[in-house]
Every structure is written in structure tokens, then in C-alpha cells.
Amino acid sequence: MCCLHIHLSKLGLTCPDLPVKLLSRLWSLERWDLSGNKLQEFPKSLELPELRFLDLSDNQMEDVTSLASLRSLEEVKMEDNLYITVSDNYKLMTLLPKLRSYNGKDITSTANHVRFVFTENLRTRINALWRRSYNHPDPLAPEKTAVLEEDFVNAAQKQVKYGPSSVSDFTKWKKSWPGSICDPSRNPRRTCRTRPILVIDAVGTLLVREVPIPAKRKRAPVLMDDDLRLTPRKRAQSDPSLAEDDLEKRTIGGAGATFALTPSRARARGKAAGEGTAKSGVKEKTRDEATKSINKMQPVCLQPLHVLQCHSKEDNPQDFSTQLWDCAFQPQPDFSGSRLVATCGGESLCVIECETGAVMKKYRVAGEEFFSLAWSTVLMSRGGGALAQPVSILAAGGKRGLVKLIHPRCNVAYGELRVSRKALSVLRFDPRQGNFLFTGCYDNRIVLWDIGGLDSEYKFKALQLLALESVSTPLHICLPPSGPDAQLLAACEDGLHLYDAMPAPAKRSDGVEITFPIYEKEDIEHNYRTVDGIAFLAGDVVASKNFTHDCIYLWSWSQTRSQRPDESGRVRAVVLAKLRWAQTEIPYLALNTCPGRSYVVCGDHEGKLWTYHVADVEKEHFHGEEPVEPTEVLRWPAPVREGLCWGEGPSINSVAMDPDLWYLVALSDKNVVTVWKRAA
């Protein structure tokens, strides 16, 4: 039989265009060129026993494990695939035992090191963990074996460290296995007493086997480091106190800690999490079906889904002092349809998948304290004449005055930008120009940067386009969602100011101050000029709040900006309505909005979330003198873990909602992230 070569390059092919049933007949296929297509993965379970060469260059590959069935491959080309990382390269070397050339280079030595040396060292560390903590001398029932497997995999992924951080994803992959193979039903004739042990196969997959029972041994205790510090900007609240209430069997879990809802709060929420999970008890629907079945003009019902403690210093579960400051949803869902939210506080930044509560990425910068973050989309070139692709990036900064630029999907922190010698207070990307980044710092300056795009080696160039001198520290930067003019609203320690944001070479300070009715009640003891929350609710409606004021203002953007400033450079906000809020003297409790669902949400100093469904501001009940009451006040879910619980909720520093309000995320000053989900 003659050898077969196939060229299918630059045809715009995706995975569904490669039918496994048909292609499996190509037994003599030796070389296959699929370069220049749109493949995100290779057809799973496609077996081509004679295939020696595969060219997947200039595609959109994300999952290399789909090549595992092509075990005869000797040469693979994977250049110009944006999402292929060093960990993916290591996976290929492990999955393809005959692979000797990768992207035109001889990798025999590296591949052998990964297959044998790396695997053996990892095997030694994992076996040590198994013997130390999971070596059960007694026989286990099948259901207990499954629990043991899951518990051990989680422990191995967290505790066993090996290799550089660039291959952490590969190391984590090597420490996972598909499921239990020690089910007694697989060996019904077994008569001797056995116990499960750990085995690692040739490619590094963890398996559980059964062997005769040895002598008993004790489980080693785990010690935790308690080296913590309290950040100074908020008042300290009481730490969780000991409680021995009879808890319902409902848990809310997260990275680094597992919590449960107290019976009173769980029952108060009605349809709370089901037994053994934090998912709501609502009948499953697809997201599209649920969206069609709900009138967007109706209020939503939010239920607690996860309580996470993922920013702990040194991963210490007793860390209740790290303050969390900012959170934001990725503007578009992940390629898998998942909703990702980024959170920051202390020296770490996390990317969390809302439905599962899994911490997908975590970045630490020693000595940093992150105060703000922002998502955007920029273009990344791939070289070789390939078209540039849009990628989602994160910018984050804090007390060191540096902006860290991160590409979360590829787990790459690709650059940093020095914006000030003082701490950074706020970051905001221009939604109409994704490479334009506004920074606000404690040097009372707002700067517009053009961070440009990226090349295939993550090189970028940042240019300063504009510098504004603000009257005080900018706390929030708010950009109008539409309009021909480039303007920005800066909510500062000493008022709300409107600036022209057109790029200019010289520094400017020609802003207009927007004042509010509450200023008339100021005296020696009361100063309401700190605007610590602002966001656009709709094209012409802005929501903002002033420190120590127990109301949130809704005001007209167009009517306010159309006024002529007085001699002092001030205009009066044209207030449309006031929303009743909490009475508190805790600053920097930021509000947020969901324009798609007409919602305003703001947390308070007791862990409550005040939610307002503002479907139509023109309705009569919005125009009275009395403030409008909240649609619902979501009580702090009072999580409990290992006998610890909160008698009162912590301060909610920041909230965020995805565009369809399927999820709401709240950050506290006690190192707790709370995820709420909409009941469909």
C-alpha cells in the first residue's frame, strides 16, 4: 500500500469539518498538512496508525490532549497557535511517545527528560504525600474509595510542588487521573483483604490499585502558617467567633476554604443550595431558554452560590485581614461559555469561574497590594502574515504605582508599566478603544496611556497621550457609554469632576465640578464631597453616591452636561431620583450597575447587598421627595467553616455583575468573595 499525503491548508476548517468516521479509514496516511485553518482542537479518538507528520501551524489550538490517539507521530508543527503554552508542549512530549521533532527542532533530549526524569521526580513527591496522609490500612467501600480519590487529587494539586511556574499547568495535569479503577465490582472474586495504593503509569497518570493490607500508620498533621497583617484603610471588624450551631448539610466551597450556610440564613433564602453542593435547587435550563422565559423588566432573584477565601496570604485559611478591593467580569464569556470574574486584594489577583467557584488563575506579586483592575481586548499578531487576533487582557495595580499587564488565558504576565511613584487608585479601559488605559493615582493625576497591541513574543509599547491634574485623589473613573465627545467623570476624594479626555501633549486641569443637593447640608462635622461610587445605569442615567450620605443619586448625564458652569466652574447635577441606602461612616464602599437588567447594587458595612431594579426612571414613584426603597436587600449569607462564623457581615468594598445578571460577585474587607446566582 502506497504512502498517503494530504494537504488541507488554509481552508478555514474547524473541528466539525473533520469527521472521525470517514478519516479513520485513512490507514496509510503518513503526512497531513492542516496549517492555516481555524482548529481549536483535534478530533478526539481519531486513530491513524501510520501518521508520522502533522502540521497544525497557524490555527487556534487550545487543547493538545486531543492528539493523544496519534501515538505514531514523530513530527508536529504547532507554530503561530496563540494559546499553546510551554505546558502544552510538555503534554505533547508525554502523550506522544515517538515525538522527536517539534516546530522543526529536535526535541529528543528534552522529551526524554520530561517522560522519565520529570515523571520520576513527580512520582516520588506524590508517593510521599500518599504514604504520609492517605495510606489506609483498612479496606474501603467503593463509595469511600471514590471520595478518597477525589480528596487525594485535590491535595496533590495543592501541596505537591515541582518544576518552574511556567509548567505549573502541566504539573497539575500530570497529578490528575480520569477516575477510580479500584471498584470492587471490577474484581468480584477478590477474597483477601486489600487496601488502595497509588500507582503512576508510563505517561504520569495517577491510578489506584489494591494490595494486601500492611500495618497501620498514623496520619501526619498539617501545620499552617499564621503570618498575617491588617491593611489600614478600613476599620477593623470583629473576627469570626466560635459557633457550634447545628448546620444544615449545605456547603459553599472555595479555593483555600470551605464554608456552610447557617440554618437561619439558608432557610431565609428559600431555594438555597442543594445537599452537598452550592448550586441552586432550580430546575436546569439552558441559558438561552431561561433568558427567553424571563421578562427583562422584572426584578431578579439572587441566591448565594459560593463563598471563597482565595486571596489568603500564604494560603492561610485563618487569614481574615486581607482586604479585597476590586472585581470585574470578563466582557465576553470564555471560549467554553463560562463566566469569568477577576478579583484583587492583598498581593494577589484571581480569575474565578462563577458557576463552579473554581479559581482558574492566581497571580502573586510579593510586597504589592492590589487596589484596582480592569479587563480589555487588544489585538495580538501571530507573525508569518497571519491575521491578528483579539485577546482578553487584564491590567492590575496598587500601592507600588505599577500596572501589571496579564494575558490570563495563556497564563502570561507579559509586562508592567510605571505610572507613578505613589500608589495607584483606579484603572479603567476605554470600551470604545481597547488599547486606551486610564490610570488614577494618589499623586492626584489621571493619565491616558496607549498600550497598543501585542506581537507573538508579547512585546508591546506604551505611550502617554494625556495627563490631567485632579483636585484630589481619583477613586473612580467613569466613561460615558456613547457620544461623539471624549469625556470622563472622575469621582474624587473632594468631589465629582468632568474632564475633556481628548489626547493632548500638555497637562490640563480644566475640569468642571458636578455638585449635589446634599452639599447644602454640610457643616463642620459633615463633609459629603467624597464621591466613592459612580457608574452609568443607561445611556443617560448615572448612579453615584457620596460618603456618609444614606442615599444613592440617579441623575441625568445629558441635562447636567448641557448646563453652563457658574463662575466657580460648577454645575448642579439634575437629579432624577434618590435611592435609600445604608447609614454608615465606612468609606470606599463602591456601587455598580447592570444596564442590561436595569439594576443598581451597592454593599454596606454589615455585609448586605442593597439592590435596586430601576426599569424606568420616568415612572412617577421615582420623582417624589422621599427616597425610593430598595427592591431587595440581600443579607450576608453567614458562612461557617470548622466552627467559625460571622455574627455580622463584613464591609462590602466592591460588587460586579455580568451583563445579563446571571451572577453577582461581592468582595469584603475580610478576605471573602461571595458569588450570587440568579434563579432562572
XYZ file of C-alpha atoms in Angstrom:
680
model
C 0.000 0.000 0.000
C 1.430 3.410 -1.014
C 2.015 6.185 1.480
C -0.621 8.908 1.597
C -0.022 12.633 1.973
C -2.927 15.108 2.381
C -2.788 18.912 2.152
C -5.800 20.727 3.629
C -4.206 24.072 4.474
C -5.908 27.495 4.503
C -9.449 26.204 4.068
C -10.971 27.718 7.214
C -11.586 24.250 8.667
C -12.911 23.737 12.198
C -13.094 20.518 14.207
C -16.628 19.564 12.996
C -15.272 19.650 9.418
C -13.084 16.615 10.193
C -15.435 13.592 10.514
C -13.811 10.884 12.603
C -15.741 8.020 10.975
C -14.547 8.955 7.500
C -10.972 9.901 8.391
C -10.448 6.711 10.382
C -10.369 4.819 7.066
C -7.117 6.540 6.072
C -4.925 3.779 7.489
C -1.980 4.622 5.223
C -1.933 8.372 5.876
C 1.628 9.410 6.816
C 1.727 13.192 6.368
C -1.122 15.637 6.975
C -0.968 19.422 6.491
C -3.774 21.285 8.318
C -1.983 24.631 8.657
C -3.749 27.969 8.323
C -7.188 26.799 9.470
C -9.397 27.593 12.487
C -8.974 24.400 14.513
C -9.305 24.839 18.282
C -8.785 21.127 18.923
C -8.140 17.922 17.010
C -10.923 15.323 16.592
C -10.810 13.119 19.670
C -10.329 9.339 19.291
C -9.174 9.638 15.688
C -6.666 6.808 15.205
C -4.274 6.977 12.266
C -1.640 4.308 12.924
C 0.747 5.344 10.104
C 0.621 9.110 10.656
C 4.175 10.367 11.208
C 3.910 14.098 10.404
C 1.187 16.609 11.367
C 1.239 20.345 10.627
C -1.200 22.389 12.760
C 0.595 25.732 12.369
C -1.405 28.967 12.259
C -4.583 27.565 13.836
C -6.366 28.384 17.081
C -5.435 25.232 19.001
C -6.287 25.247 22.704
C -6.278 21.574 23.688
C -3.354 19.341 22.730
C -4.633 16.331 24.678
C -6.935 15.601 21.724
C -3.809 14.359 19.886
C -3.307 11.529 22.377
C -4.668 8.870 19.991
C -1.983 9.657 17.361
C 0.750 7.705 19.118
C 2.846 7.148 15.973
C 3.517 10.840 15.437
C 7.212 11.729 15.110
C 6.997 15.317 13.855
C 4.497 18.013 14.873
C 4.315 21.664 13.885
C 2.310 23.954 16.179
C 3.730 27.408 15.406
C 1.527 30.528 15.490
C -1.100 28.993 17.759
C -1.798 31.789 20.188
C -2.953 29.693 23.134
C -0.309 26.950 23.097
C 1.916 27.297 26.163
C 5.072 25.645 27.477
C 2.837 23.315 29.497
C 1.102 22.216 26.286
C 4.474 21.434 24.731
C 5.301 19.207 27.704
C 1.931 17.485 27.415
C 2.663 16.609 23.776
C 6.024 15.119 24.715
C 4.269 12.970 27.300
C 1.290 11.900 25.195
C 3.258 11.114 22.000
C 5.981 8.576 22.891
C 7.658 8.738 19.445
C 7.710 12.524 19.100
C 11.236 13.647 18.180
C 10.716 16.902 16.234
C 8.590 19.865 17.315
C 8.293 23.018 15.209
C 11.253 21.860 13.145
C 13.576 21.321 16.129
C 14.991 18.099 17.527
C 13.475 17.623 20.994
C 14.634 14.079 21.728
C 16.675 15.041 24.792
C 14.006 17.341 26.256
C 11.239 14.817 25.590
C 13.117 12.027 27.330
C 13.726 14.273 30.328
C 10.007 15.048 30.572
C 8.948 11.434 30.067
C 11.355 9.892 32.537
C 13.221 12.303 34.852
C 10.349 14.742 35.391
C 7.838 11.929 35.843
C 10.049 10.029 38.280
C 10.674 13.098 40.458
C 6.993 13.933 40.483
C 6.148 10.315 41.253
C 8.460 10.406 44.279
C 6.801 13.522 45.714
C 3.268 12.310 45.108
C 4.007 8.895 46.606
C 5.400 10.625 49.684
C 2.137 12.547 50.099
C 0.141 9.312 49.647
C 2.177 7.416 52.244
C 2.088 10.311 54.678
C -1.627 11.064 54.645
C -3.671 8.635 52.539
C -2.167 5.200 53.096
C -5.281 3.484 54.542
C -4.585 0.062 56.106
C -8.228 -0.998 56.189
C -10.405 -2.000 53.228
C -12.622 0.747 51.881
C -16.121 0.556 50.496
C -16.412 1.596 46.815
C -18.095 4.879 47.660
C -15.360 5.731 50.188
C -12.678 4.901 47.636
C -14.170 7.425 45.227
C -14.146 10.077 47.970
C -10.554 9.158 48.799
C -9.507 9.577 45.167
C -11.104 12.990 44.859
C -9.668 14.161 48.175
C -6.191 12.945 47.273
C -6.160 14.551 43.822
C -7.165 17.898 45.333
C -4.457 17.571 47.977
C -1.813 16.584 45.419
C -2.626 19.509 43.160
C -2.344 21.976 46.038
C 0.515 20.541 48.082
C 2.905 18.856 45.637
C 5.128 21.476 44.023
C 7.631 20.606 41.293
C 9.109 22.356 38.274
C 9.087 26.037 37.282
C 5.910 28.112 37.334
C 5.819 28.172 33.519
C 4.889 24.472 33.514
C 2.548 24.568 36.525
C -0.429 23.680 34.329
C 1.461 20.637 33.005
C 2.385 19.575 36.544
C -1.227 19.890 37.659
C -2.341 17.843 34.641
C 0.148 15.100 35.496
C -1.273 14.925 39.014
C -4.825 14.153 37.850
C -6.390 10.881 36.785
C -9.676 10.028 34.990
C -11.384 8.176 37.845
C -11.320 5.220 40.153
C -10.283 1.829 38.779
C -10.362 0.026 42.127
C -14.112 -0.569 42.206
C -14.673 -3.998 43.813
C -17.089 -4.819 41.014
C -14.103 -4.985 38.692
C -12.758 -7.952 40.668
C -15.726 -9.821 42.178
C -13.633 -12.896 43.048
C -11.441 -10.990 45.485
C -11.268 -12.783 48.822
C -8.236 -11.321 50.623
C -8.378 -8.023 52.496
C -6.845 -5.225 50.401
C -6.311 -1.502 50.524
C -5.920 1.174 47.819
C -2.419 2.346 46.848
C -1.171 4.941 44.384
C 0.354 3.980 41.028
C 1.643 6.281 38.272
C 1.618 4.797 34.781
C 4.107 5.405 31.979
C 2.658 8.759 30.970
C 2.303 10.011 34.510
C -1.399 9.328 35.109
C -2.326 8.642 38.721
C -4.109 5.329 39.294
C -5.350 3.490 42.373
C -4.584 -0.227 42.784
C -5.386 -2.653 45.591
C -2.779 -4.609 47.562
C -2.813 -6.726 50.760
C -3.216 -4.686 53.934
C 0.030 -3.681 55.717
C 0.500 -2.477 59.270
C -1.353 0.658 60.356
C 0.233 4.059 60.431
C -0.890 7.446 61.737
C -1.792 10.369 59.543
C 0.627 13.281 59.700
C -0.795 16.585 60.912
C -0.774 19.625 58.650
C 0.639 22.842 60.108
C -0.479 26.277 58.885
C 1.492 29.497 58.868
C -0.265 32.402 60.598
C 1.914 35.294 59.493
C -0.676 37.960 58.623
C -1.011 41.730 58.556
C -4.003 44.051 58.582
C -4.288 46.601 55.792
C -5.000 50.027 57.266
C -7.651 51.735 55.147
C -10.826 50.432 56.802
C -11.870 49.975 60.396
C -11.205 46.515 61.788
C -14.301 44.426 62.422
C -14.697 41.554 64.822
C -13.178 38.307 63.631
C -15.408 35.262 63.207
C -16.419 33.892 66.584
C -16.785 30.283 67.621
C -20.184 28.792 66.953
C -21.500 25.269 67.448
C -24.882 25.612 65.775
C -26.393 22.569 64.136
C -25.629 23.269 60.475
C -27.695 22.120 57.565
C -25.838 19.840 55.178
C -25.277 22.553 52.630
C -21.817 23.801 51.835
C -20.384 26.672 49.953
C -16.825 25.965 48.924
C -13.910 27.887 47.540
C -10.191 27.811 47.000
C -8.484 27.652 50.344
C -11.597 27.258 52.489
C -14.984 25.559 52.686
C -17.964 27.250 54.281
C -21.543 26.278 55.090
C -24.696 28.364 55.375
C -26.204 28.735 58.814
C -29.735 27.292 59.073
C -31.428 30.658 59.582
C -29.805 32.291 56.578
C -30.204 29.204 54.402
C -33.912 28.940 55.164
C -34.337 32.694 54.712
C -33.067 32.395 51.169
C -35.750 29.791 50.373
C -34.286 27.962 47.422
C -30.773 27.642 48.735
C -28.030 25.255 47.731
C -28.866 21.551 47.440
C -27.383 18.892 49.737
C -23.652 18.557 49.302
C -23.421 21.357 46.721
C -23.824 25.094 46.402
C -25.938 25.002 43.243
C -29.454 26.328 43.353
C -32.415 23.963 43.504
C -33.936 25.412 40.358
C -34.772 23.045 37.511
C -31.926 23.124 34.986
C -32.402 25.213 31.851
C -30.030 26.360 29.198
C -29.030 29.994 29.498
C -30.804 30.918 26.259
C -34.058 29.235 27.300
C -34.006 30.956 30.666
C -33.325 34.333 29.093
C -36.304 33.968 26.797
C -38.580 32.891 29.628
C -37.859 35.902 31.855
C -39.199 39.361 31.234
C -36.231 41.728 31.394
C -38.417 44.343 33.012
C -38.977 42.138 36.044
C -36.742 42.005 39.149
C -34.444 39.023 39.518
C -33.995 36.626 42.419
C -30.389 36.157 43.545
C -29.200 33.276 45.717
C -25.778 32.636 47.314
C -23.747 30.151 45.281
C -20.136 30.230 46.535
C -18.196 31.801 49.388
C -14.480 31.816 48.583
C -11.344 32.677 50.517
C -8.825 32.717 47.681
C -6.626 35.742 48.481
C -5.181 34.461 51.762
C -1.592 35.316 52.470
C 0.485 32.128 52.242
C -2.821 30.307 51.542
C -3.596 30.524 55.241
C -7.303 29.721 55.867
C -7.175 31.791 59.082
C -6.417 34.974 57.129
C -9.430 37.255 57.673
C -7.463 40.507 57.452
C -6.606 40.782 53.753
C -8.899 43.400 52.253
C -10.309 42.800 48.768
C -10.754 45.923 46.691
C -11.911 45.440 43.135
C -13.612 42.932 40.846
C -14.729 42.892 37.218
C -16.222 40.387 34.801
C -14.510 39.453 31.577
C -16.532 41.424 28.988
C -17.244 38.341 26.858
C -17.770 34.761 28.088
C -14.814 32.401 27.939
C -14.459 30.223 24.806
C -16.243 27.453 26.740
C -19.138 29.774 27.608
C -18.019 30.194 31.227
C -18.363 33.500 33.036
C -15.024 34.610 34.476
C -14.577 37.305 37.095
C -11.276 38.826 38.212
C -10.784 39.841 41.848
C -7.885 41.588 43.551
C -6.730 42.299 47.073
C -3.587 41.916 49.116
C -0.693 40.744 46.979
C -2.768 38.538 44.678
C -5.170 38.656 41.762
C -7.534 35.751 40.991
C -9.624 34.731 37.992
C -12.685 32.749 39.107
C -15.185 30.676 37.113
C -18.514 31.700 38.622
C -20.598 28.552 38.152
C -18.110 26.148 39.753
C -16.341 28.607 42.037
C -13.011 27.312 40.704
C -10.027 29.658 40.859
C -8.763 29.305 37.299
C -5.716 31.574 37.644
C -3.932 33.222 40.546
C -1.120 35.766 40.365
C 1.019 36.949 43.256
C 3.364 39.903 43.457
C 5.336 39.937 46.697
C 5.088 43.259 48.511
C 2.229 44.552 46.358
C -1.288 45.425 47.487
C -3.650 45.484 44.534
C -6.333 48.180 44.606
C -7.800 48.126 41.102
C -8.095 46.008 37.953
C -9.721 46.221 34.518
C -10.371 43.950 31.519
C -9.935 44.873 27.871
C -9.485 43.356 24.415
C -6.435 44.102 22.266
C -5.068 42.665 19.029
C -2.231 40.144 19.091
C -0.250 39.427 15.937
C 0.928 35.899 15.250
C 3.647 36.545 12.698
C 4.125 34.970 9.316
C 1.487 37.136 7.705
C -1.298 35.654 9.828
C -4.169 37.905 10.799
C -4.022 39.471 14.266
C -6.476 38.021 16.776
C -8.340 39.762 19.610
C -7.303 38.596 23.079
C -8.638 39.451 26.537
C -6.122 41.020 28.893
C -6.132 42.213 32.491
C -4.486 45.289 33.950
C -3.981 45.466 37.721
C -2.169 47.841 40.029
C -1.872 49.080 43.584
C 0.378 50.644 46.154
C 3.624 50.293 44.165
C 2.373 52.528 41.327
C 2.930 49.810 38.729
C 0.381 48.403 36.272
C 0.758 44.693 35.626
C -0.441 43.516 32.197
C -1.644 39.918 32.098
C -2.944 37.539 29.441
C -4.896 35.146 31.693
C -5.839 32.572 29.067
C -2.187 31.781 28.360
C -1.147 32.344 31.985
C 1.335 35.047 30.973
C 2.121 38.249 32.898
C 3.724 39.905 29.912
C 4.614 43.407 31.057
C 4.417 46.248 33.515
C 4.013 49.980 33.287
C 5.344 52.521 35.782
C 2.607 55.147 36.108
C 3.535 56.883 39.370
C 5.868 56.916 42.331
C 2.780 56.857 44.534
C 0.049 54.274 44.882
C -2.373 53.638 42.042
C -6.038 54.108 42.964
C -8.030 53.251 39.834
C -7.696 51.676 36.372
C -10.191 51.935 33.538
C -10.001 50.911 29.870
C -11.871 52.874 27.233
C -14.612 50.493 25.980
C -14.509 52.141 22.539
C -10.720 51.903 22.207
C -9.473 48.785 23.964
C -5.807 49.794 23.990
C -6.527 53.116 25.783
C -5.959 52.793 29.535
C -6.773 55.494 32.106
C -4.853 55.415 35.396
C -5.550 57.417 38.542
C -3.027 57.711 41.365
C -2.502 59.239 44.788
C -0.387 61.949 43.188
C -3.741 63.477 42.058
C -3.107 62.733 38.388
C -5.187 60.949 35.766
C -3.156 59.698 32.793
C -4.303 58.202 29.497
C -1.981 55.532 28.049
C -1.978 53.788 24.704
C -0.675 50.290 25.469
C -1.037 49.203 21.833
C -1.310 45.583 20.780
C 0.971 42.580 21.194
C 3.234 40.632 18.907
C 3.764 36.888 19.050
C 6.515 37.352 21.654
C 4.332 39.548 23.903
C 6.243 42.699 23.112
C 4.291 45.940 23.468
C 4.893 49.668 23.543
C 3.085 52.107 25.850
C 2.679 55.812 25.067
C 1.335 58.570 27.308
C -1.401 60.500 25.484
C -2.900 62.744 28.167
C -2.260 63.910 31.737
C -4.927 65.570 33.889
C -4.326 67.276 37.227
C -7.262 66.426 39.526
C -8.127 68.370 42.668
C -7.680 65.301 44.869
C -7.167 61.547 44.667
C -9.324 59.994 41.917
C -11.252 56.998 43.314
C -13.264 56.016 40.223
C -13.094 56.858 36.529
C -16.349 56.611 34.607
C -16.579 56.856 30.811
C -19.871 57.653 29.061
C -21.044 54.607 27.071
C -21.718 56.642 23.927
C -21.419 60.087 22.439
C -19.182 61.917 19.976
C -17.206 63.757 22.648
C -14.374 62.155 24.617
C -15.135 62.976 28.240
C -14.643 61.282 31.568
C -16.105 61.572 35.047
C -13.610 61.374 37.904
C -15.057 60.591 41.318
C -12.514 62.006 43.747
C -11.892 62.465 47.450
C -13.048 66.061 47.091
C -15.886 65.932 44.569
C -17.030 64.711 41.158
C -15.319 66.304 38.167
C -15.915 66.242 34.433
C -12.894 66.385 32.112
C -12.260 66.552 28.397
C -10.408 63.300 27.626
C -9.098 64.149 24.168
C -5.372 63.302 23.907
C -3.165 66.382 24.382
C 0.587 66.904 24.887
C 0.346 69.235 27.891
C -1.036 68.694 31.383
C -4.514 70.037 31.969
C -6.704 70.760 34.962
C -9.676 72.460 33.297
C -12.398 70.241 34.709
C -15.955 71.120 35.703
C -17.202 70.111 39.157
C -20.626 68.485 39.406
C -22.338 69.223 42.723
C -25.238 67.532 44.523
C -28.103 68.738 46.753
C -26.601 67.059 49.816
C -23.776 69.634 49.776
C -26.239 72.191 51.160
C -26.336 70.250 54.447
C -22.581 70.364 55.009
C -21.232 71.791 58.245
C -18.128 71.473 60.381
C -18.918 67.872 61.282
C -20.305 66.694 57.931
C -18.496 66.677 54.610
C -20.279 64.890 51.771
C -17.925 65.733 48.914
C -16.126 62.375 48.693
C -17.775 60.530 45.794
C -16.841 56.891 46.394
C -19.126 55.213 43.860
C -20.262 56.006 40.313
C -21.460 54.091 37.233
C -23.706 54.603 34.227
C -27.045 52.811 34.510
C -28.253 53.575 30.985
C -27.215 55.871 28.163
C -28.314 58.985 30.023
C -28.671 57.911 33.679
C -25.781 57.955 36.134
C -25.782 56.408 39.618
C -23.453 57.889 42.220
C -23.095 58.068 45.979
C -21.386 60.374 48.423
C -19.548 59.288 51.544
C -21.749 59.388 54.714
C -24.888 60.124 52.657
C -27.601 57.488 53.152
C -28.900 57.769 49.576
C -27.723 56.972 46.060
C -28.399 59.636 43.432
C -29.736 58.869 39.954
C -29.104 61.879 37.732
C -29.283 62.846 34.067
C -25.994 62.916 32.196
C -27.252 64.928 29.194
C -29.153 67.532 31.199
C -26.269 68.039 33.619
C -23.544 68.451 30.996
C -25.711 70.812 28.905
C -25.625 73.430 31.679
C -23.261 76.385 31.608
C -20.783 76.290 34.550
C -21.020 79.109 37.083
C -18.135 81.423 37.969
C -16.609 78.712 40.178
C -16.663 76.150 37.375
C -19.536 74.153 38.882
C -22.791 72.721 37.577
C -25.628 71.161 39.585
C -26.473 67.507 38.896
C -30.017 67.173 37.535
C -31.249 64.582 39.986
C -33.925 62.184 38.737
C -34.337 60.110 41.893
C -32.818 59.132 45.220
C -32.407 55.503 46.304
C -32.488 54.652 50.003
C -29.194 53.204 51.200
C -27.450 52.385 54.499
C -26.310 54.854 57.145
C -22.591 54.275 57.578
C -19.335 56.147 58.042
C -17.253 53.491 56.279
C -15.766 54.968 53.070
C -14.979 53.367 49.703
C -17.990 51.029 49.515
C -18.366 51.154 45.742
C -21.619 50.699 43.843
C -22.048 49.125 40.415
C -24.728 48.820 37.756
C -26.061 46.265 35.275
C -27.561 48.300 32.416
C -28.841 45.189 30.652
C -31.092 44.350 33.595
C -31.604 47.929 34.868
C -30.011 47.188 38.251
C -28.019 49.211 40.762
C -26.247 47.304 43.551
C -24.188 48.552 46.486
C -22.900 46.737 49.549
C -22.796 48.151 53.064
C -20.804 47.841 56.283
C -22.812 44.809 57.516
C -22.315 42.519 54.533
C -25.700 43.367 52.987
C -26.255 43.983 49.290
C -28.779 46.710 48.502
C -30.310 46.002 45.095
C -32.484 48.364 43.058
C -34.397 47.438 39.923
C -34.703 50.715 38.055
C -36.536 49.655 34.907
C -37.985 53.080 34.141
C -36.746 56.200 35.906
C -39.576 58.179 34.340
C -42.184 56.358 36.431
C -43.997 58.555 38.899
C -42.783 56.846 42.076
C -39.190 57.820 41.234
C -39.887 61.545 41.383
C -41.069 62.127 44.933
C -39.113 63.835 47.679
C -38.773 60.604 49.619
C -36.022 58.158 48.606
C -37.069 55.028 46.708
C -36.752 51.878 48.806
C -34.522 49.030 47.573
C -36.082 46.228 45.556
C -34.367 43.716 47.850
C -31.659 43.743 50.491
C -29.623 40.542 50.297
C -28.432 39.574 53.749
C -24.916 38.378 54.406
C -25.063 34.566 53.972
C -23.173 33.994 57.267
C -20.795 31.266 56.056
C -19.471 28.782 58.592
C -16.307 26.706 58.433
C -14.816 24.474 61.110
C -16.883 26.079 63.830
C -16.115 29.635 62.708
C -18.860 32.005 61.605
C -19.626 35.695 61.322
C -22.175 37.159 63.693
C -22.309 40.227 61.447
C -21.244 40.665 57.880
C -18.037 42.427 56.830
C -17.916 45.602 54.783
C -18.578 45.026 51.076
C -15.897 47.003 49.283
C -16.830 46.196 45.699
C -19.506 44.449 43.615
C -19.693 43.371 39.975
C -22.340 41.829 37.729
C -22.099 40.136 34.352
C -24.076 41.873 31.550
C -27.087 39.543 31.887
C -27.019 39.475 35.705
C -26.672 35.732 35.899
C -24.001 36.259 38.540
C -23.209 38.913 41.134
C -19.844 38.973 42.909
C -19.162 40.866 46.152
C -15.775 41.473 47.808
C -15.345 42.092 51.515
C -12.723 43.609 53.768
C -12.350 40.214 55.478
C -10.810 38.261 52.594
C -14.100 36.729 51.427
C -15.500 36.603 47.882
C -19.237 35.887 47.640
C -20.789 34.698 44.380
C -24.554 35.003 43.936
C -26.534 33.422 41.091
C -29.806 34.378 39.512
C -32.632 31.858 39.852
C -33.869 31.154 36.334
